[in-house]
Tab-separated table of C-alpha atoms in Angstrom:
chain	number	residue	atom	x	y	z
N	1106	MET	CA	24.244	2.751	13.004
N	1107	SER	CA	25.793	5.742	11.311
N	1108	ASP	CA	28.968	3.803	10.601
N	1109	LEU	CA	26.974	1.546	8.315
N	1110	ASN	CA	25.364	4.389	6.397
N	1111	PRO	CA	27.447	7.549	6.683
N	1112	LEU	CA	25.985	9.204	3.597
N	1113	ALA	CA	22.291	8.815	4.495
N	1114	PRO	CA	20.265	11.196	6.695
N	1115	SER	CA	19.871	10.064	10.286
N	1116	ALA	CA	16.602	8.428	11.301
N	1117	PRO	CA	15.258	11.584	13.033
N	1118	SER	CA	15.985	13.755	9.998
N	1119	ARG	CA	14.305	11.220	7.700
N	1120	GLY	CA	11.267	11.247	9.942
N	1121	ILE	CA	11.098	15.026	10.045
N	1122	GLU	CA	11.334	15.252	6.269
N	1123	ALA	CA	8.632	12.624	5.906
N	1124	PHE	CA	6.217	14.556	8.136
N	1125	ARG	CA	7.031	17.757	6.290
N	1126	ARG	CA	6.068	16.039	3.091
N	1127	LEU	CA	2.851	14.792	4.751
N	1128	ALA	CA	1.980	18.323	5.829
N	1129	LEU	CA	2.582	19.543	2.299
N	1130	SER	CA	0.437	16.732	0.927
N	1131	LEU	CA	-2.443	17.594	3.219
N	1132	SER	CA	-2.247	21.260	2.241
N	1133	LEU	CA	-2.120	20.361	-1.420
N	1134	SER	CA	-5.073	17.985	-1.049
N	1135	SER	CA	-7.161	20.718	0.545
N	1136	LEU	CA	-6.192	23.139	-2.221
N	1137	PHE	CA	-6.985	20.687	-5.024
N	1138	ILE	CA	-10.308	19.733	-3.388
N	1139	ALA	CA	-11.294	23.387	-3.329
N	1140	LEU	CA	-10.246	23.896	-6.948
N	1141	PHE	CA	-12.133	20.803	-8.142
N	1142	SER	CA	-15.247	21.859	-6.217
N	1143	LEU	CA	-15.113	25.288	-7.873
N	1144	LEU	CA	-14.377	24.035	-11.381
N	1145	ALA	CA	-16.229	20.697	-11.602
N	1146	SER	CA	-19.240	21.075	-9.348
N	1147	THR	CA	-22.268	23.343	-9.510
N	1148	ASP	CA	-22.731	23.119	-5.737
N	1149	GLU	CA	-19.328	23.934	-4.259
N	1150	SER	CA	-20.486	24.080	-0.636
N	1151	VAL	CA	-21.977	20.581	-0.751
N	1152	SER	CA	-18.818	19.146	-2.367
N	1153	LEU	CA	-16.573	20.793	0.220
N	1154	ALA	CA	-18.787	19.614	3.076
N	1155	ALA	CA	-18.612	16.063	1.716
N	1156	PHE	CA	-14.834	16.113	2.091
N	1157	PHE	CA	-14.301	18.174	5.201
N	1158	LEU	CA	-17.410	17.608	7.342
N	1159	SER	CA	-19.213	14.404	6.416
N	1160	PRO	CA	-16.382	11.947	7.342
N	1161	PHE	CA	-16.252	13.345	10.884
N	1162	ARG	CA	-19.971	13.657	11.526
N	1163	SER	CA	-20.970	10.090	10.654
N	1164	ARG	CA	-20.689	7.238	13.154
N	1165	THR	CA	-19.774	4.853	10.382
N	1166	MET	CA	-17.855	6.850	7.811
N	1167	PHE	CA	-14.726	7.688	9.824
N	1168	PRO	CA	-14.363	4.075	11.096
N	1169	ALA	CA	-14.719	2.972	7.467
N	1170	ILE	CA	-11.862	5.303	6.544
N	1171	LEU	CA	-9.719	3.738	9.279
N	1172	GLU	CA	-10.627	0.272	7.975
N	1173	ALA	CA	-9.776	1.210	4.395
N	1174	ALA	CA	-6.452	2.747	5.452
N	1175	ALA	CA	-5.278	-0.470	7.157
N	1176	PRO	CA	-4.606	-2.683	4.086
N	1177	LEU	CA	-3.313	0.398	2.246
N	1178	ALA	CA	-0.759	0.999	4.977
N	1179	ILE	CA	0.306	-2.657	5.018
N	1180	CYS	CA	0.832	-2.566	1.255
N	1181	ALA	CA	2.811	0.646	1.574
N	1182	LEU	CA	5.070	-0.975	4.154
N	1183	GLY	CA	5.846	-3.741	1.723
N	1184	ALA	CA	6.464	-1.265	-1.059
N	1185	LEU	CA	8.830	0.905	0.991
N	1186	MET	CA	10.744	-2.164	2.178
N	1187	ALA	CA	11.472	-2.975	-1.466
N	1188	PHE	CA	12.124	0.664	-2.336
N	1189	ARG	CA	14.594	1.115	0.549
N	1190	ALA	CA	16.527	-1.847	-0.873
N	1191	GLY	CA	16.532	-0.248	-4.317
N	1192	HIS	CA	13.989	-2.645	-5.852
N	1193	PHE	CA	11.310	-0.627	-7.625
N	1194	THR	CA	8.586	-3.266	-7.892
N	1195	LEU	CA	5.311	-2.637	-9.678
N	1196	GLY	CA	3.756	-5.982	-8.812
N	1197	GLY	CA	1.679	-4.900	-5.840
N	1198	GLU	CA	-1.704	-5.057	-7.552
N	1199	GLY	CA	-1.346	-8.695	-8.571
N	1200	GLN	CA	0.116	-9.603	-5.189
N	1201	VAL	CA	-2.873	-8.071	-3.393
N	1202	TYR	CA	-5.243	-9.938	-5.696
N	1203	ALA	CA	-3.385	-13.218	-5.151
N	1204	GLY	CA	-3.507	-12.678	-1.365
N	1205	ALA	CA	-7.248	-12.054	-1.502
N	1206	PHE	CA	-7.767	-15.125	-3.671
N	1207	ALA	CA	-5.586	-17.456	-1.579
N	1208	GLY	CA	-6.973	-16.105	1.667
N	1209	ALA	CA	-10.536	-16.689	0.543
N	1210	ALA	CA	-9.757	-20.193	-0.687
N	1211	ALA	CA	-8.109	-21.120	2.646
N	1212	GLY	CA	-10.891	-19.502	4.643
N	1213	ILE	CA	-13.492	-21.506	2.773
N	1214	VAL	CA	-11.872	-24.920	3.241
N	1215	ALA	CA	-10.346	-24.467	6.722
N	1216	PRO	CA	-12.329	-25.125	9.899
N	1217	ALA	CA	-14.441	-22.107	10.826
N	1218	GLY	CA	-13.145	-19.920	13.657
N	1219	SER	CA	-9.778	-18.601	14.715
N	1220	LEU	CA	-8.021	-21.470	12.912
N	1221	GLY	CA	-9.753	-20.547	9.672
N	1222	LEU	CA	-8.826	-16.893	10.127
N	1223	ALA	CA	-5.150	-17.762	10.758
N	1224	ALA	CA	-5.110	-20.138	7.795
N	1225	ALA	CA	-6.634	-17.471	5.539
N	1226	MET	CA	-4.142	-14.795	6.553
N	1227	THR	CA	-1.220	-17.171	6.204
N	1228	ALA	CA	-2.445	-18.255	2.779
N	1229	GLY	CA	-2.732	-14.594	1.798
N	1230	VAL	CA	0.877	-13.917	2.732
N	1231	LEU	CA	2.040	-16.980	0.805
N	1232	GLY	CA	-0.077	-15.999	-2.200
N	1233	GLY	CA	1.532	-12.599	-2.372
N	1234	MET	CA	4.961	-14.116	-1.998
N	1235	LEU	CA	4.256	-16.573	-4.768
N	1236	VAL	CA	3.516	-13.751	-7.233
N	1237	ALA	CA	6.655	-11.900	-6.077
N	1238	ALA	CA	8.886	-14.967	-6.297
N	1239	PRO	CA	9.547	-14.920	-10.104
N	1240	SER	CA	10.760	-11.333	-9.955
N	1241	ALA	CA	12.897	-12.065	-6.902
N	1242	ALA	CA	14.433	-15.127	-8.582
N	1243	GLY	CA	15.037	-13.207	-11.762
N	1244	ARG	CA	16.800	-10.447	-9.851
N	1245	ARG	CA	18.890	-12.887	-7.799
N	1246	PHE	CA	20.060	-15.243	-10.541
N	1247	THR	CA	19.994	-13.199	-13.747
N	1248	GLY	CA	19.938	-9.571	-12.627
N	1249	ALA	CA	16.582	-9.041	-14.376
N	1250	ASP	CA	14.910	-5.668	-14.104
N	1251	VAL	CA	12.409	-5.899	-11.191
N	1252	LEU	CA	10.430	-2.943	-12.541
N	1253	LEU	CA	9.536	-4.898	-15.686
N	1254	THR	CA	9.308	-8.452	-14.399
N	1255	SER	CA	7.143	-7.586	-11.394
N	1256	PHE	CA	4.618	-5.767	-13.600
N	1257	LEU	CA	4.413	-8.598	-16.133
N	1258	VAL	CA	4.028	-11.325	-13.512
N	1259	SER	CA	1.442	-9.208	-11.674
N	1260	GLN	CA	-0.663	-8.775	-14.774
N	1261	ALA	CA	-0.491	-12.488	-15.552
N	1262	ALA	CA	-1.664	-13.241	-11.998
N	1263	ILE	CA	-4.549	-10.799	-12.313
N	1264	PHE	CA	-5.779	-12.388	-15.529
N	1265	GLY	CA	-5.479	-15.909	-14.089
N	1266	ILE	CA	-7.324	-15.029	-10.883
N	1267	ASP	CA	-10.036	-13.188	-12.840
N	1268	TRP	CA	-10.617	-16.394	-14.796
N	1269	ALA	CA	-10.698	-18.549	-11.672
N	1270	ILE	CA	-13.132	-16.348	-9.739
N	1271	GLY	CA	-15.399	-15.843	-12.748
N	1272	GLY	CA	-15.181	-19.473	-13.876
N	1273	PRO	CA	-14.678	-22.707	-11.944
N	1274	LEU	CA	-14.620	-21.143	-8.456
N	1275	ARG	CA	-17.536	-18.752	-8.870
N	1276	ASP	CA	-20.377	-19.072	-6.356
N	1277	PRO	CA	-23.490	-19.782	-8.487
N	1278	VAL	CA	-25.890	-18.334	-5.911
N	1279	ASN	CA	-24.086	-15.026	-5.592
N	1280	ASN	CA	-25.158	-12.132	-7.777
N	1281	LEU	CA	-21.581	-10.857	-7.688
N	1282	VAL	CA	-18.722	-12.451	-9.565
N	1283	ALA	CA	-17.243	-13.932	-6.438
N	1284	MET	CA	-16.090	-17.122	-4.723
N	1285	ARG	CA	-18.189	-18.883	-2.094
N	1286	ALA	CA	-18.619	-16.971	1.151
N	1287	ILE	CA	-16.106	-17.512	3.950
N	1288	PRO	CA	-17.784	-18.751	7.148
N	1289	GLY	CA	-18.677	-15.827	9.378
N	1290	ALA	CA	-16.619	-17.212	12.304
N	1291	SER	CA	-13.451	-17.048	10.168
N	1292	LEU	CA	-13.883	-13.405	9.208
N	1293	LEU	CA	-12.339	-10.384	10.905
N	1294	GLN	CA	-14.954	-9.513	13.499
N	1295	ARG	CA	-16.381	-6.029	13.632
N	1296	ILE	CA	-15.518	-4.184	16.859
N	1297	ALA	CA	-17.796	-1.156	16.466
N	1298	PRO	CA	-21.062	-2.186	14.734
N	1299	PRO	CA	-22.756	-0.955	12.600
N	1300	SER	CA	-19.465	0.304	11.164
N	1301	THR	CA	-17.132	-2.003	9.222
N	1302	LEU	CA	-14.250	-1.371	11.628
N	1303	THR	CA	-12.264	-4.507	12.580
N	1304	LEU	CA	-8.875	-5.127	14.188
N	1305	ALA	CA	-7.180	-4.563	10.814
N	1306	PRO	CA	-5.977	-1.025	11.733
N	1307	LEU	CA	-4.378	-2.405	14.912
N	1308	VAL	CA	-2.577	-5.091	12.885
N	1309	ALA	CA	-1.365	-2.419	10.480
N	1310	LEU	CA	-0.105	-0.255	13.382
N	1311	VAL	CA	1.824	-3.172	14.869
N	1312	LEU	CA	3.463	-3.859	11.509
N	1313	VAL	CA	4.327	-0.175	11.151
N	1314	LEU	CA	6.109	-0.223	14.513
N	1315	LEU	CA	7.971	-3.419	13.645
N	1316	ALA	CA	9.088	-2.033	10.306
N	1317	TRP	CA	10.222	1.209	11.951
N	1318	ALA	CA	12.161	-0.696	14.638
N	1319	PHE	CA	13.791	-2.907	12.009
N	1320	LEU	CA	14.848	-0.147	9.630
N	1321	SER	CA	15.846	2.416	12.286
N	1322	GLY	CA	17.207	0.293	15.092
N	1323	THR	CA	18.906	-2.806	13.689
N	1324	ARG	CA	22.059	-3.485	11.700
N	1325	SER	CA	20.083	-5.559	9.201
N	1326	GLY	CA	17.798	-2.583	8.544
N	1327	ALA	CA	20.755	-0.265	8.066
N	1328	ARG	CA	22.402	-2.744	5.703
N	1329	LEU	CA	19.192	-3.016	3.673
N	1330	THR	CA	19.016	0.769	3.303
N	1331	LEU	CA	22.676	1.100	2.386
N	1332	TYR	CA	22.395	-1.723	-0.117
N	1333	GLY	CA	19.640	0.230	-1.833
N	1334	LYS	CA	21.813	3.336	-2.020
N	1335	ASN	CA	25.109	1.756	-3.085
N	1336	ARG	CA	25.250	-1.927	-3.881
N	1337	MET	CA	28.940	-1.929	-4.705
N	1338	PHE	CA	29.839	-0.329	-1.343
N	1339	ALA	CA	27.555	-2.832	0.415
N	1340	ARG	CA	29.377	-5.707	-1.278
N	1341	LEU	CA	32.773	-4.283	-0.333
N	1342	GLN	CA	31.618	-4.045	3.276
N	1343	GLY	CA	30.734	-7.726	3.297
N	1344	PHE	CA	26.987	-7.289	3.543
N	1345	PRO	CA	24.795	-10.246	2.433
N	1346	VAL	CA	24.108	-8.723	-0.979
N	1347	ASP	CA	22.906	-12.011	-2.446
N	1348	THR	CA	20.129	-12.187	0.129
N	1349	LEU	CA	19.298	-8.490	-0.165
N	1350	SER	CA	18.961	-8.890	-3.938
N	1351	TRP	CA	15.764	-10.914	-3.511
N	1352	LEU	CA	14.460	-11.063	0.057
N	1353	PRO	CA	12.966	-7.533	0.235
N	1354	ILE	CA	10.990	-8.287	-2.949
N	1355	VAL	CA	9.470	-11.394	-1.368
N	1356	ILE	CA	8.730	-9.567	1.889
N	1357	ALA	CA	6.944	-6.878	-0.111
N	1358	GLY	CA	4.881	-9.568	-1.800
N	1359	GLY	CA	3.966	-11.064	1.557
N	1360	ALA	CA	2.801	-7.675	2.893
N	1361	HIS	CA	0.657	-7.119	-0.161
N	1362	GLY	CA	-0.746	-10.631	0.111
N	1363	LEU	CA	-1.657	-10.064	3.781
N	1364	ALA	CA	-3.518	-6.879	2.839
N	1365	GLY	CA	-5.359	-8.795	0.133
N	1366	ALA	CA	-6.408	-11.487	2.598
N	1367	MET	CA	-7.772	-8.760	4.893
N	1368	LEU	CA	-9.945	-7.517	2.037
N	1369	SER	CA	-11.520	-10.961	1.679
N	1370	LEU	CA	-11.852	-11.401	5.445
N	1371	GLY	CA	-13.448	-8.002	5.975
N	1372	ALA	CA	-16.708	-6.566	4.726
N	1373	ASN	CA	-16.487	-8.432	1.398
N	1374	GLY	CA	-16.644	-11.807	3.116
N	1375	THR	CA	-14.866	-13.516	0.190
N	1376	ALA	CA	-12.773	-12.789	-2.919
N	1377	VAL	CA	-14.719	-10.718	-5.427
N	1378	ARG	CA	-13.466	-10.118	-8.976
N	1379	GLY	CA	-11.483	-6.860	-8.976
N	1380	ILE	CA	-11.314	-6.802	-5.170
N	1381	SER	CA	-7.830	-5.252	-5.181
N	1382	GLY	CA	-9.340	-2.073	-6.665
N	1383	GLY	CA	-6.000	-0.376	-7.397
N	1384	LEU	CA	-4.717	-0.899	-3.861
N	1385	GLY	CA	-1.263	-1.956	-5.028
N	1386	TRP	CA	-0.891	1.185	-7.108
N	1387	SER	CA	-2.180	3.465	-4.351
N	1388	ALA	CA	0.328	1.900	-1.955
N	1389	ILE	CA	3.193	3.153	-4.129
N	1390	GLY	CA	1.823	6.679	-3.749
N	1391	VAL	CA	1.444	6.245	0.023
N	1392	ALA	CA	5.064	5.059	0.309
N	1393	LEU	CA	6.285	8.038	-1.737
N	1394	ILE	CA	4.241	10.544	0.243
N	1395	ALA	CA	5.575	8.983	3.454
N	1396	GLY	CA	9.122	9.390	2.174
N	1397	ASN	CA	9.688	5.624	2.542
N	1398	GLU	CA	9.558	6.186	6.317
N	1399	PRO	CA	7.377	3.650	8.213
N	1400	VAL	CA	6.220	6.050	10.959
N	1401	ALA	CA	4.661	8.315	8.327
N	1402	VAL	CA	2.851	5.533	6.490
N	1403	PRO	CA	-0.317	5.436	8.645
N	1404	PHE	CA	-0.929	9.150	8.137
N	1405	ALA	CA	-0.345	8.951	4.395
N	1406	ALA	CA	-2.688	5.970	4.165
N	1407	LEU	CA	-5.337	7.886	6.145
N	1408	LEU	CA	-4.948	10.810	3.728
N	1409	PHE	CA	-5.579	8.619	0.712
N	1410	ALA	CA	-8.468	6.775	2.364
N	1411	TRP	CA	-10.033	10.099	3.334
N	1412	LEU	CA	-9.737	11.385	-0.258
N	1413	ASP	CA	-11.435	8.240	-1.584
N	1414	ALA	CA	-14.261	8.417	0.956
N	1415	GLY	CA	-14.744	12.142	0.447
N	1416	ALA	CA	-14.897	11.765	-3.335
N	1417	ARG	CA	-17.503	8.997	-3.095
N	1418	GLN	CA	-19.585	11.109	-0.702
N	1419	ALA	CA	-19.255	14.191	-2.921
N	1420	SER	CA	-20.306	12.263	-6.019
N	1421	ILE	CA	-23.490	11.135	-4.174
N	1422	LEU	CA	-24.413	14.481	-2.616
N	1423	SER	CA	-23.325	16.709	-5.483
N	1424	ASP	CA	-22.251	16.436	-9.109
N	1425	LEU	CA	-18.526	16.121	-8.440
N	1426	PRO	CA	-17.057	13.322	-10.613
N	1427	PRO	CA	-16.381	10.150	-8.563
N	1428	ASP	CA	-12.861	9.933	-10.046
N	1429	ALA	CA	-11.900	13.250	-8.441
N	1430	ALA	CA	-9.936	11.472	-5.701
N	1431	MET	CA	-7.785	9.689	-8.278
N	1432	VAL	CA	-6.872	12.961	-9.969
N	1433	ILE	CA	-6.248	14.720	-6.653
N	1434	LYS	CA	-4.006	11.889	-5.408
N	1435	ALA	CA	-2.006	11.959	-8.658
N	1436	LEU	CA	-1.504	15.708	-8.386
N	1437	VAL	CA	-0.483	15.448	-4.726
N	1438	ILE	CA	2.045	12.691	-5.474
N	1439	LEU	CA	3.462	14.622	-8.397
N	1440	THR	CA	3.790	17.863	-6.474
N	1441	ALA	CA	4.974	16.502	-3.147
N	1442	THR	CA	7.611	14.175	-4.646
N	1443	ALA	CA	8.853	16.830	-7.080
N	1444	ARG	CA	10.572	18.756	-4.266
N	1445	PRO	CA	13.418	16.245	-3.662
N	1446	ALA	CA	13.878	15.878	-7.419
N	1447	LEU	CA	14.101	19.653	-7.814
N	1448	ARG	CA	16.652	19.838	-5.017
N	1449	GLY	CA	18.757	17.211	-6.788
N	1450	VAL	CA	18.578	19.159	-10.059
N	1451	ARG	CA	19.617	22.379	-8.319
N	1452	ARG	CA	22.486	20.603	-6.573
N	1453	LEU	CA	23.745	19.140	-9.862
N	1454	ALA	CA	23.410	22.511	-11.526
N	1455	GLY	CA	25.451	24.127	-8.771
N	1456	GLU	CA	28.159	21.487	-9.065
N	1457	ASN	CA	28.405	21.934	-12.824
N	1458	SER	CA	28.529	25.726	-12.579
N	1459	GLY	CA	31.342	25.509	-10.062
N	1460	ARG	CA	33.583	23.548	-12.436
């Protein structure tokens, strides 16, 4: 495959760099947790225990972390597929929401059971693709900036779905702003009660392996990566640049939509207003921490899910602010992704000084 992408690091070196970044992110997370506990909590020991001990002592908390990491990993796979092709999409949040909405709608009307589950997951994928389609079409036919169009379309989708869930499709007997409940037989079944763990992590792991095999072991995967690095060279080599200009964006939308459907088919039992909960944005951070390498995505997703669970537990058991996880994740992303940027700056500085 090296003949297709002679300027890019080999797959093993990409993987090693991704796991180095993961190790750095874990170390930084531990450091920032300690600093936040010292600065923002009056009971540091309880806050630290909530992060480092509670998730592994509880019979339900660690399975819940695994369950939360699954849709996050699937979203990150979609994001990195688009990123590897050079499409920096910001539409993940709306695509997740659309997938949750479409999945719930299909699950409600389809026959209960495995058919309803399959219909809901398929509808979720199609819902995410539908939100991604305008950006993909704009990129393909007019060269529109995906960064801008994906964000605008995503926001429009969020507002529209908010209206639908809170208005004509709201369940009048539910205290939450939510659609009617999906039949229990159509939901993802729990495999370790009383925890919320389902087969979602297994689905995410299978998709990770498929994405890794595609990007690292096929010509199409190598072409996608090279297209993202140098579109002109890809065109000169005869690669299908017209297809690559839009297909990765739609695939990313489908992955986000599938993750959204899993949210509705899991513990929520239907689509609730705001069910996406920032998942599309967090997925961008997971993809960056993983270095856009599929094999590192599950570990980065687990890191983020652990931070969220630990922050919630710390806010209950101590006085640590519940938004601590958001701040810690932002600092980790900023610090961990700054290293490649700094290397690039130093390289450019060296080239300029040598002239």
